Coordinates of C-alpha atoms and ligand atoms in Angstrom, one line a residue:
Chain A
M8 CA 0.3 0.0 -0.1
S9 CA 1.1 3.6 -0.2
A10 CA 1.5 4.8 3.2
D11 CA 0.3 8.7 2.6
E12 CA -2.8 7.3 0.1
P13 CA -4.1 4.1 2.2
L14 CA -7.1 2.6 1.0
V15 CA -9.4 2.2 3.8
L16 CA -13.5 1.2 4.4
G17 CA -15.2 2.7 7.3
I18 CA -17.8 1.3 8.8
E19 CA -20.3 3.3 11.2
T20 CA -23.7 1.8 13.1
S21 CA -23.7 3.5 16.3
C22 CA -27.1 4.9 15.8
D23 CA -29.7 4.5 13.1
E24 CA -27.8 4.6 9.9
T25 CA -25.6 2.1 8.6
G26 CA -22.8 3.8 7.0
V27 CA -20.0 2.6 4.9
G28 CA -17.5 4.7 3.4
I29 CA -14.3 4.0 1.3
V30 CA -11.5 7.0 1.5
R31 CA -8.3 7.0 -0.5
G32 CA -5.9 8.9 1.9
E33 CA -7.9 12.4 1.6
T34 CA -10.2 11.9 -1.2
L35 CA -13.7 10.5 -0.5
L36 CA -14.5 7.7 -3.0
V37 CA -17.9 6.7 -1.9
D38 CA -20.3 7.2 1.4
A39 CA -23.0 4.5 1.4
I40 CA -26.0 5.0 3.6
A41 CA -28.6 3.0 4.7
S42 CA -31.0 4.6 7.3
S43 CA -34.0 3.1 9.1
V44 CA -34.9 6.3 10.5
D45 CA -38.4 6.0 8.3
E46 CA -39.0 2.7 11.0
H47 CA -38.4 5.3 13.8
A48 CA -40.4 7.9 12.8
R49 CA -43.3 5.4 13.6
F50 CA -42.2 5.4 16.8
G51 CA -41.3 9.1 17.7
G52 CA -38.0 7.9 18.4
V53 CA -35.0 6.1 17.7
V54 CA -35.6 2.2 19.0
P55 CA -32.5 0.5 19.9
E56 CA -33.6 -2.7 18.9
V57 CA -35.0 -1.7 15.4
A58 CA -32.0 -0.1 14.3
S59 CA -30.0 -3.1 15.2
R60 CA -32.2 -4.9 13.1
A61 CA -32.0 -3.0 10.4
H62 CA -27.9 -2.7 10.8
L63 CA -27.7 -6.6 10.6
E64 CA -30.1 -6.7 7.3
A65 CA -28.2 -3.7 5.5
M66 CA -24.5 -4.4 6.4
V67 CA -23.8 -6.8 3.1
P68 CA -26.1 -4.9 0.8
T69 CA -24.4 -1.9 2.0
I70 CA -20.8 -3.2 1.8
E71 CA -21.7 -4.5 -1.9
R72 CA -23.4 -1.0 -2.9
A73 CA -20.1 1.1 -1.8
C74 CA -17.7 -1.2 -3.3
G75 CA -19.7 -0.8 -6.4
Q76 CA -20.0 2.6 -6.5
A77 CA -16.3 3.5 -5.8
G78 CA -15.2 0.7 -8.2
V79 CA -13.1 -0.9 -5.4
R80 CA -12.6 -4.5 -4.5
L81 CA -12.5 -5.6 -0.8
Q82 CA -9.3 -7.1 -1.2
D83 CA -7.6 -3.9 -2.4
L84 CA -8.3 -2.3 1.1
D85 CA -5.6 -1.3 2.8
A86 CA -7.4 -1.2 6.6
V87 CA -10.9 -1.6 7.8
A88 CA -11.8 1.1 10.2
V89 CA -15.0 1.0 12.1
T90 CA -17.1 3.4 15.0
S91 CA -16.4 1.3 18.5
G92 CA -18.1 3.9 20.7
P93 CA -19.6 6.0 22.0
G94 CA -23.2 4.8 20.7
L95 CA -26.2 2.2 21.0
A96 CA -24.6 -1.0 22.4
G97 CA -26.3 -3.4 20.2
A98 CA -26.2 -1.2 16.9
L99 CA -22.0 -1.1 17.7
M100 CA -21.6 -4.7 18.2
V101 CA -23.0 -5.0 14.3
G102 CA -20.7 -3.0 12.5
V103 CA -17.9 -4.1 14.8
A104 CA -18.5 -7.8 14.0
A105 CA -18.7 -6.9 10.5
A106 CA -15.2 -4.8 10.3
K107 CA -13.6 -7.8 12.5
A108 CA -14.8 -10.3 9.8
L109 CA -13.3 -8.3 7.2
A110 CA -9.9 -7.8 8.8
V111 CA -10.1 -11.5 9.2
A112 CA -11.0 -12.6 6.2
L113 CA -9.0 -10.2 4.1
G114 CA -6.1 -10.2 6.6
R115 CA -5.9 -6.6 6.8
P116 CA -5.3 -4.4 10.1
L117 CA -8.7 -3.2 11.9
Y118 CA -8.7 0.6 13.4
G119 CA -11.8 0.7 16.3
V120 CA -12.1 4.4 16.3
N121 CA -14.5 7.0 18.5
H122 CA -17.4 8.1 16.9
L123 CA -16.8 11.9 18.0
A124 CA -13.4 11.9 16.5
A125 CA -14.2 10.5 13.2
H126 CA -17.0 13.6 13.1
V127 CA -13.8 15.8 13.4
A128 CA -12.2 13.8 11.0
V129 CA -14.2 13.9 8.3
D130 CA -13.5 17.3 6.9
V131 CA -10.3 16.6 5.7
V132 CA -12.4 14.8 2.4
E133 CA -13.8 18.4 2.2
H134 CA -11.6 21.3 3.1
G135 CA -8.2 19.7 3.5
P136 CA -5.8 18.7 6.3
L137 CA -7.2 19.6 9.9
P138 CA -5.4 22.8 11.2
E139 CA -3.6 21.7 14.4
P140 CA -5.2 22.5 16.6
T141 CA -8.8 22.5 16.0
M142 CA -11.8 23.4 18.1
A143 CA -14.9 21.0 17.1
L144 CA -18.1 21.8 18.0
L145 CA -20.2 18.7 17.4
V146 CA -24.1 18.9 17.6
S147 CA -26.7 16.5 17.1
G148 CA -29.3 14.1 18.7
G149 CA -26.7 12.2 20.3
H150 CA -24.1 14.8 21.1
S151 CA -23.3 18.3 22.2
S152 CA -19.6 18.4 22.6
L153 CA -16.6 21.0 22.5
L154 CA -13.6 19.3 21.5
L155 CA -10.1 20.7 21.5
V156 CA -8.4 18.7 18.6
P157 CA -4.6 18.7 18.7
D158 CA -4.4 15.9 16.6
V159 CA -7.3 13.9 15.8
T160 CA -5.4 10.8 15.4
S161 CA -4.1 10.6 18.7
D162 CA -5.3 13.8 21.1
V163 CA -8.5 15.1 21.5
Q164 CA -9.7 16.8 24.6
S165 CA -13.3 17.3 25.6
L166 CA -14.0 21.4 27.0
G167 CA -17.5 20.8 27.5
S168 CA -21.0 18.8 26.7
T169 CA -24.3 18.8 27.9
I170 CA -25.3 18.2 31.2
D171 CA -28.7 16.9 30.3
D172 CA -30.1 16.6 26.6
A173 CA -28.5 16.9 23.7
A174 CA -28.7 19.8 21.1
G175 CA -30.7 17.9 18.4
E176 CA -32.6 15.7 21.3
A177 CA -34.2 19.3 22.0
F178 CA -35.1 20.1 18.6
D179 CA -36.9 16.7 18.4
K180 CA -38.8 17.4 21.8
V181 CA -39.4 21.2 20.8
A182 CA -41.1 19.6 17.6
R183 CA -42.9 17.6 19.0
V184 CA -44.8 20.4 21.2
L185 CA -45.2 22.2 18.0
G186 CA -47.2 19.2 16.4
L187 CA -43.9 19.0 13.8
P188 CA -42.8 15.6 12.7
F189 CA -39.6 13.4 13.9
P190 CA -36.6 14.5 13.6
G191 CA -37.4 17.9 14.5
G192 CA -34.4 19.4 13.5
P193 CA -35.4 20.2 9.7
H194 CA -39.1 20.5 10.1
I195 CA -37.7 23.6 13.0
D196 CA -35.6 25.3 10.8
R197 CA -38.0 25.5 8.1
A198 CA -40.3 26.9 10.2
A199 CA -38.4 29.0 11.9
R200 CA -37.6 31.0 8.6
E201 CA -41.1 32.7 8.7
G202 CA -40.9 33.6 12.4
G203 CA -39.2 36.2 14.6
Q204 CA -36.1 35.2 16.3
V205 CA -36.5 37.6 19.0
A206 CA -40.5 37.1 19.3
I207 CA -40.1 35.4 22.5
D208 CA -37.3 35.7 25.1
F209 CA -36.5 31.7 26.0
P210 CA -33.7 31.2 28.6
R211 CA -29.8 30.5 27.6
G212 CA -28.7 27.6 29.7
L213 CA -25.3 27.8 31.9
T214 CA -24.7 31.5 30.6
N215 CA -24.9 33.7 33.5
N216 CA -21.6 34.8 35.4
R217 CA -22.1 31.8 37.9
D218 CA -22.6 28.8 35.9
M219 CA -19.6 30.3 33.6
E220 CA -17.2 29.8 35.7
R221 CA -18.3 26.3 36.9
H222 CA -19.7 24.9 33.4
R223 CA -17.6 27.3 31.2
F224 CA -18.1 25.0 28.3
D225 CA -21.0 22.6 29.0
F226 CA -24.5 23.2 27.7
S227 CA -27.9 22.4 28.7
F228 CA -30.9 22.4 26.6
S229 CA -33.4 20.9 29.1
G230 CA -34.8 24.0 31.0
L231 CA -35.0 25.6 27.3
K232 CA -37.2 23.0 26.1
T233 CA -39.3 22.8 29.3
A234 CA -39.5 26.7 28.9
V235 CA -41.2 26.1 25.3
A236 CA -43.4 23.7 26.4
R237 CA -45.1 26.1 29.3
W238 CA -45.1 28.8 26.9
V239 CA -47.0 26.6 24.3
E240 CA -49.3 25.4 27.0
A241 CA -49.8 28.9 28.6
R242 CA -50.5 30.2 25.0
E243 CA -53.3 26.9 24.4
A244 CA -54.8 27.2 27.9
S245 CA -55.5 31.0 27.3
G246 CA -57.3 30.1 23.9
E247 CA -55.2 31.5 21.2
P248 CA -53.4 30.1 18.8
V249 CA -49.8 29.5 19.1
P250 CA -47.5 31.2 16.7
V251 CA -45.4 27.9 15.8
A252 CA -43.4 29.9 13.6
D253 CA -42.1 32.5 16.5
V254 CA -41.7 29.4 18.7
A255 CA -39.6 27.7 16.3
A256 CA -37.9 30.8 15.5
S257 CA -37.1 31.8 18.9
F258 CA -36.5 28.4 20.3
Q259 CA -33.3 27.9 17.4
E260 CA -32.2 31.1 18.3
A261 CA -31.6 30.1 22.2
V262 CA -29.9 27.0 21.4
V263 CA -27.7 28.5 18.3
D264 CA -26.5 31.8 20.4
V265 CA -25.4 29.5 23.3
L266 CA -23.5 27.1 20.8
T267 CA -21.9 29.8 19.1
R268 CA -20.8 32.0 21.9
K269 CA -19.4 29.0 23.8
A270 CA -17.4 28.0 20.6
V271 CA -16.0 30.9 19.7
L272 CA -15.1 32.0 23.4
A273 CA -13.1 28.3 23.6
C274 CA -11.3 29.4 20.4
M275 CA -10.1 32.7 21.9
E276 CA -9.1 31.4 25.2
N277 CA -7.3 28.5 24.0
G278 CA -5.4 30.4 20.8
V279 CA -7.2 28.2 18.4
H280 CA -7.9 29.7 15.0
A281 CA -10.4 27.3 13.0
L282 CA -13.6 25.9 14.1
Q283 CA -15.3 22.9 13.0
V284 CA -18.9 22.4 13.3
G285 CA -20.2 19.1 12.8
G286 CA -23.2 16.3 13.9
G287 CA -26.8 16.3 12.7
V288 CA -27.6 19.3 14.0
A289 CA -24.7 21.6 11.8
A290 CA -27.0 20.9 9.0
N291 CA -29.4 23.8 10.9
S292 CA -29.2 27.2 8.5
R293 CA -29.5 29.6 11.3
L294 CA -26.7 27.7 13.3
R295 CA -24.6 28.1 9.9
A296 CA -25.3 31.7 9.6
M297 CA -24.5 33.0 13.0
A298 CA -21.1 30.3 13.3
Q299 CA -20.1 32.3 10.3
E300 CA -21.0 35.5 11.5
R301 CA -19.6 35.2 14.9
C302 CA -16.3 32.8 13.8
A303 CA -15.6 36.2 11.1
R304 CA -15.5 38.8 14.0
A305 CA -13.1 36.8 16.0
G306 CA -11.0 35.9 12.8
I307 CA -11.4 32.4 13.0
A308 CA -11.5 30.2 10.2
L309 CA -15.2 28.3 10.4
R310 CA -15.1 24.8 8.7
V311 CA -18.2 23.2 8.1
P312 CA -18.7 19.8 5.9
R313 CA -21.9 19.7 3.5
P314 CA -24.7 18.6 5.2
G315 CA -24.1 14.6 4.5
L316 CA -21.0 14.5 6.2
C317 CA -22.2 16.2 9.3
T318 CA -24.7 13.6 10.0
D319 CA -23.6 10.2 10.8
N320 CA -22.0 8.1 8.0
G321 CA -18.9 5.5 7.0
A322 CA -17.0 8.6 5.4
M323 CA -16.0 9.8 8.2
V324 CA -15.1 6.5 9.9
A325 CA -13.0 5.6 6.9
A326 CA -11.6 9.5 6.7
L327 CA -10.1 8.8 10.7
G328 CA -8.9 5.1 9.8
A329 CA -7.2 6.7 6.6
Q330 CA -5.4 9.4 8.7
M331 CA -4.2 6.8 11.8
V332 CA -2.7 4.5 8.9
A333 CA -1.1 7.5 7.2
R334 CA 0.5 8.7 10.6
G335 CA 1.7 5.2 11.3
R336 CA -0.6 4.7 14.3
E337 CA -1.2 0.7 15.5
P338 CA -4.2 -1.1 14.6
S339 CA -6.5 -2.3 17.1
D340 CA -6.5 -5.7 18.9
L341 CA -9.0 -8.3 17.3
C342 CA -10.9 -8.4 20.6
L343 CA -11.6 -5.0 20.6
P344 CA -15.0 -4.3 22.5
A345 CA -17.9 -2.5 21.6
D346 CA -18.3 0.3 24.1
S347 CA -21.3 2.2 24.4
S348 CA -19.8 5.1 26.8
M349 CA -16.0 5.5 25.3
P350 CA -15.0 8.1 26.6
V351 CA -14.0 11.0 24.0
T352 CA -10.0 11.1 25.1
L353 CA -9.6 7.5 23.8
V354 CA -9.2 8.1 20.1
R355 CA -8.6 4.7 19.0
A356 CA -9.7 1.7 21.0
Chain B
M21 CA -14.4 -28.1 0.5
L22 CA -14.0 -26.1 3.7
L23 CA -17.0 -24.4 5.5
L24 CA -16.7 -22.4 8.0
A25 CA -19.4 -22.7 10.6
I26 CA -20.3 -20.0 13.5
D27 CA -22.7 -20.0 15.8
T28 CA -23.6 -17.0 18.9
S29 CA -27.3 -17.6 19.5
T30 CA -26.7 -19.5 23.1
S31 CA -24.1 -19.1 25.9
A32 CA -21.4 -20.8 23.7
I33 CA -19.2 -18.9 21.1
T34 CA -18.4 -21.4 18.7
A35 CA -16.6 -21.7 15.0
A36 CA -15.7 -24.7 13.3
L37 CA -13.9 -25.4 10.2
C38 CA -15.4 -28.5 8.7
G39 CA -15.3 -30.8 5.3
G40 CA -11.6 -31.7 5.9
P41 CA -10.3 -34.5 7.5
G42 CA -11.8 -33.6 10.9
P43 CA -13.4 -30.5 11.6
V44 CA -11.3 -28.5 13.7
S45 CA -13.8 -26.4 16.6
R46 CA -13.4 -24.3 19.0
T47 CA -15.9 -22.5 21.6
V48 CA -15.7 -20.2 24.6
L49 CA -18.8 -19.8 27.1
D50 CA -19.4 -16.5 27.3
A51 CA -23.0 -15.1 27.2
R52 CA -22.0 -11.5 27.0
G53 CA -18.5 -11.6 25.0
H54 CA -19.7 -12.5 21.7
S55 CA -18.2 -9.0 20.0
E56 CA -15.4 -9.2 21.2
R57 CA -14.3 -13.2 21.3
L58 CA -15.8 -14.1 18.1
A59 CA -13.3 -12.7 15.5
P60 CA -10.4 -14.0 17.5
L61 CA -11.7 -17.3 17.7
L62 CA -12.1 -17.7 13.9
A63 CA -8.8 -16.7 13.4
G64 CA -7.5 -19.3 15.9
C65 CA -9.5 -22.2 14.3
L66 CA -8.1 -20.7 10.6
A67 CA -4.6 -21.2 12.4
E68 CA -5.1 -24.3 14.3
S69 CA -6.1 -26.1 11.1
G70 CA -3.4 -24.3 9.2
H71 CA -5.6 -23.0 6.3
T72 CA -6.0 -19.2 5.4
A73 CA -9.0 -17.3 5.1
G74 CA -8.8 -17.5 1.3
D75 CA -9.4 -21.5 1.4
V76 CA -12.3 -21.4 3.2
T77 CA -15.3 -21.9 0.4
H78 CA -18.7 -21.5 2.4
V79 CA -19.8 -19.9 5.4
A80 CA -22.7 -21.4 7.6
V81 CA -24.5 -19.3 10.3
G82 CA -26.7 -20.2 13.4
T83 CA -29.8 -18.6 12.8
G84 CA -30.8 -18.7 16.2
P85 CA -33.6 -18.4 17.7
G86 CA -31.3 -16.8 20.5
P87 CA -30.9 -13.6 22.6
F88 CA -30.8 -11.1 19.7
T89 CA -27.4 -9.2 20.3
G90 CA -25.5 -12.1 20.3
L91 CA -27.5 -13.5 17.7
R92 CA -26.7 -10.9 15.3
V93 CA -23.0 -10.7 16.1
G94 CA -22.3 -14.2 14.5
M95 CA -24.4 -13.8 11.5
V96 CA -23.1 -10.6 10.8
T97 CA -19.7 -12.0 10.9
G98 CA -20.6 -15.1 8.6
T99 CA -22.0 -12.9 5.7
T100 CA -19.5 -10.4 5.7
F101 CA -16.9 -13.0 5.8
A102 CA -18.7 -14.6 3.1
L103 CA -18.7 -11.2 1.3
A104 CA -15.2 -10.7 1.9
R105 CA -14.2 -13.9 0.2
G106 CA -17.0 -14.0 -2.4
I107 CA -18.1 -17.3 -1.1
P108 CA -21.7 -18.7 -0.5
V109 CA -23.1 -18.1 3.2
V110 CA -26.1 -20.1 4.8
G111 CA -28.3 -20.3 7.5
V112 CA -28.9 -23.4 9.7
C113 CA -31.4 -23.5 12.9
S114 CA -29.8 -23.4 16.0
L115 CA -32.2 -25.6 17.8
D116 CA -31.2 -28.2 14.9
A117 CA -27.3 -28.2 15.5
L118 CA -28.6 -29.2 19.3
A119 CA -30.7 -31.6 18.7
R120 CA -28.2 -33.2 16.3
T121 CA -25.7 -33.5 19.3
A122 CA -27.9 -34.6 21.3
A123 CA -29.3 -37.2 19.1
A124 CA -26.4 -39.0 18.6
A125 CA -26.6 -40.2 22.5
A126 CA -30.1 -40.7 22.7
G127 CA -32.0 -43.5 21.5
D128 CA -35.0 -43.8 19.1
G129 CA -38.0 -41.6 20.0
E130 CA -38.6 -37.7 20.6
L131 CA -36.5 -35.3 22.4
L132 CA -37.3 -31.5 22.8
V133 CA -34.5 -28.4 22.9
A134 CA -35.2 -25.6 25.2
T135 CA -32.7 -22.5 25.0
D136 CA -32.6 -19.4 27.3
A137 CA -34.6 -17.1 25.8
R138 CA -34.3 -14.5 28.6
R139 CA -37.1 -13.0 30.5
K140 CA -38.1 -16.5 31.9
E141 CA -38.7 -17.5 28.6
V142 CA -37.6 -20.8 26.7
Y143 CA -36.8 -21.0 22.9
W144 CA -38.1 -24.5 22.0
A145 CA -38.5 -26.8 19.4
R146 CA -39.8 -30.8 19.3
Y147 CA -37.4 -33.6 17.3
G148 CA -38.2 -37.0 16.5
V149 CA -34.9 -39.2 16.5
R150 CA -34.0 -42.5 14.6
A151 CA -31.0 -44.3 14.2
G152 CA -28.9 -41.2 16.2
R153 CA -30.5 -38.6 13.8
A154 CA -32.8 -35.9 14.7
H155 CA -35.6 -34.3 12.4
R156 CA -37.5 -31.5 13.8
L157 CA -41.3 -31.9 14.4
T158 CA -42.4 -28.3 15.3
D159 CA -41.4 -25.2 14.6
P160 CA -39.4 -22.9 16.8
A161 CA -40.8 -21.2 19.2
V162 CA -40.9 -19.0 22.4
A163 CA -42.7 -20.1 25.2
R164 CA -43.0 -19.9 29.2
P165 CA -41.7 -23.2 30.2
A166 CA -44.7 -23.6 31.9
D167 CA -47.2 -23.0 29.2
L168 CA -45.9 -26.2 27.1
P169 CA -47.8 -29.3 27.5
A170 CA -46.5 -31.8 30.6
E171 CA -46.0 -34.2 27.9
V172 CA -43.7 -32.1 25.7
R173 CA -41.5 -31.2 29.2
A174 CA -41.1 -34.6 30.2
L175 CA -39.4 -35.0 26.7
P176 CA -35.3 -35.6 27.4
T177 CA -34.1 -32.0 26.9
A178 CA -31.6 -30.3 25.5
G179 CA -30.2 -26.9 26.2
R180 CA -29.7 -24.6 28.9
G181 CA -33.8 -24.9 29.7
P182 CA -33.8 -28.1 32.2
V183 CA -30.6 -25.7 34.2
L184 CA -32.7 -22.7 34.5
F185 CA -36.2 -24.7 35.1
P186 CA -34.9 -28.1 36.6
D187 CA -38.7 -28.3 38.0
L188 CA -40.2 -28.1 34.9
F189 CA -38.0 -30.2 32.5
P190 CA -37.2 -33.3 34.4
R191 CA -34.9 -35.1 32.2
P192 CA -32.0 -33.0 31.2
L193 CA -29.2 -34.0 28.7
P194 CA -26.1 -33.5 29.1
V195 CA -25.7 -31.3 25.6
L196 CA -25.9 -27.3 27.0
D197 CA -25.1 -25.1 24.1
V198 CA -24.5 -25.1 20.3
D199 CA -21.3 -26.9 19.2
A200 CA -20.3 -25.1 15.6
A201 CA -19.1 -28.6 14.7
A202 CA -22.6 -30.0 15.0
L203 CA -24.0 -26.9 12.7
G204 CA -21.5 -27.2 9.8
A205 CA -22.0 -30.7 9.3
L206 CA -25.9 -30.0 9.0
A207 CA -24.8 -27.4 6.5
L208 CA -23.1 -29.7 4.8
E209 CA -25.7 -32.2 4.4
G210 CA -28.1 -29.4 3.5
L211 CA -25.7 -28.3 0.4
E212 CA -25.1 -31.9 -0.8
L213 CA -29.0 -31.9 -0.9
G214 CA -29.4 -29.0 -2.8
L215 CA -31.8 -27.7 0.3
A216 CA -32.9 -24.4 0.5
M217 CA -30.7 -22.6 3.8
P218 CA -31.8 -19.0 4.0
V219 CA -29.7 -16.3 6.4
E220 CA -32.8 -15.2 8.1
P221 CA -32.5 -14.4 11.9
L222 CA -35.2 -16.4 14.2
Y223 CA -36.2 -13.3 16.3
L224 CA -39.7 -15.0 17.0
R225 CA -40.2 -11.6 18.7
R226 CA -41.3 -8.1 17.7
P227 CA -39.1 -5.5 19.2
D228 CA -40.1 -4.2 22.6
A229 CA -41.5 -0.7 21.4
L230 CA -45.0 0.8 20.7
T231 CA -45.6 2.5 17.8
S232 CA -47.0 6.3 18.5
A233 CA -50.4 5.3 17.3
E234 CA -50.3 2.2 19.4
R235 CA -49.4 4.3 22.5
A236 CA -52.0 6.9 21.7
S237 CA -54.8 3.9 21.9
R238 CA -53.6 3.2 25.4
Ligands
LIG8 ZN1 -23.1 11.2 15.5

């Protein structure tokens, strides 16, 4: 193999997407996804057992599709990478087992990688090598993390994370309150375009002086979600119509304000000049706009991968695996566990 | 012909290479370690037999029924291995493999296989035995042991059912978990006969979740 252009297949099954991506060095060849999101919509949220069943069904067809579209034969791979955590235990196990089977069958090294680090690493296929260090804000239905990343293949530090709900979870819950479908993010984003961002003054969690000492880079969205629900209930009780667009816009503004304010502050206090935003919520148009505005003002380069690479996918796992191979990192052992609560500081299990 | 057999539907994580002069099989007992331990076991089987992954011509996987998480580890391992080598993969009901091992030591008549389905239930199927060979009489099912007819529970019983419910299964057989060598032998016979052996997991239970509509109707 060529050490700087390794051909790596990555598998991602930490939640409800079966993702298989193939990367050559820093070039994305294919990003194949099978999603069970429609099945979960019937349940109003991700059901772990439904997700695990879907992963088993989708694994072989998705690998086949990825190879077909990329024009790659499995025996040409230099390494196999897989999300080994964090995520839903039963879902992770399907991907980890599949990756190990490829590694044994092909006689190739296996890299069990951290899902959050992979969200950061994926940007190399879009915007080239990661600035070192990079600050990463990862926001989705499963995570809300602020990470300081000196080297995505070996050194990722957590500055803060949510102390209750994930940002995307808050979007889902508020969407339910407003009678919008699951997943809530895109629907709130759309509704908010017609509404007033300052129509309703919703709380900004963990931003007062005391909280900024103890939880400087942590987030909290549970209070905000409750405040929205109370406001809507009061409206309904008074017999007045609920202004869905205003509620959506003001809620979204509160979330995005806190996320970008803390992310930019973290960059400035740590002397970091690049901020990457990833995770499903990075597709939110208001988050992108406000991050752009605040980064520009602070002299920080903003990097946001395209929406398809922000949500969970296999390409991000392949991208991180390829960077590990290129930097000569040790592969994982075949007895690698699926670790549902894998700490972000553990980049490779 | 060299067939790799895998089963993870019981407390045993088991793999075997069959079709050569004598099967090479490896088993570890670890009801929760499937995803960690299966791949090293496969690598060990290959190494011990002096074969490489490239020598394997067929794969057989146990399709359960069994606790879902472990079952899936074996099934996805087998199907992905087969994909990587470009070889066929077949599925075998895991209870049939237990019955095959048990029948070898039992006399003519009938036997029962009852395995741990968790939640105080068993996966079970009834088998006829003739000349040391078992053939399945009922479809695999899941039930509370006490709900099985008394004459069924009274049959000689393989699997962990009798270990978990000794009062309800009075005639335990000394075959507790699947042996991949038995599963592999069944697969080889099925291939010989040209049987359809679909690789479909036998869950026998729906996922534990209510749809929004079901929740609303309660
Ligand atoms: Zn994610």
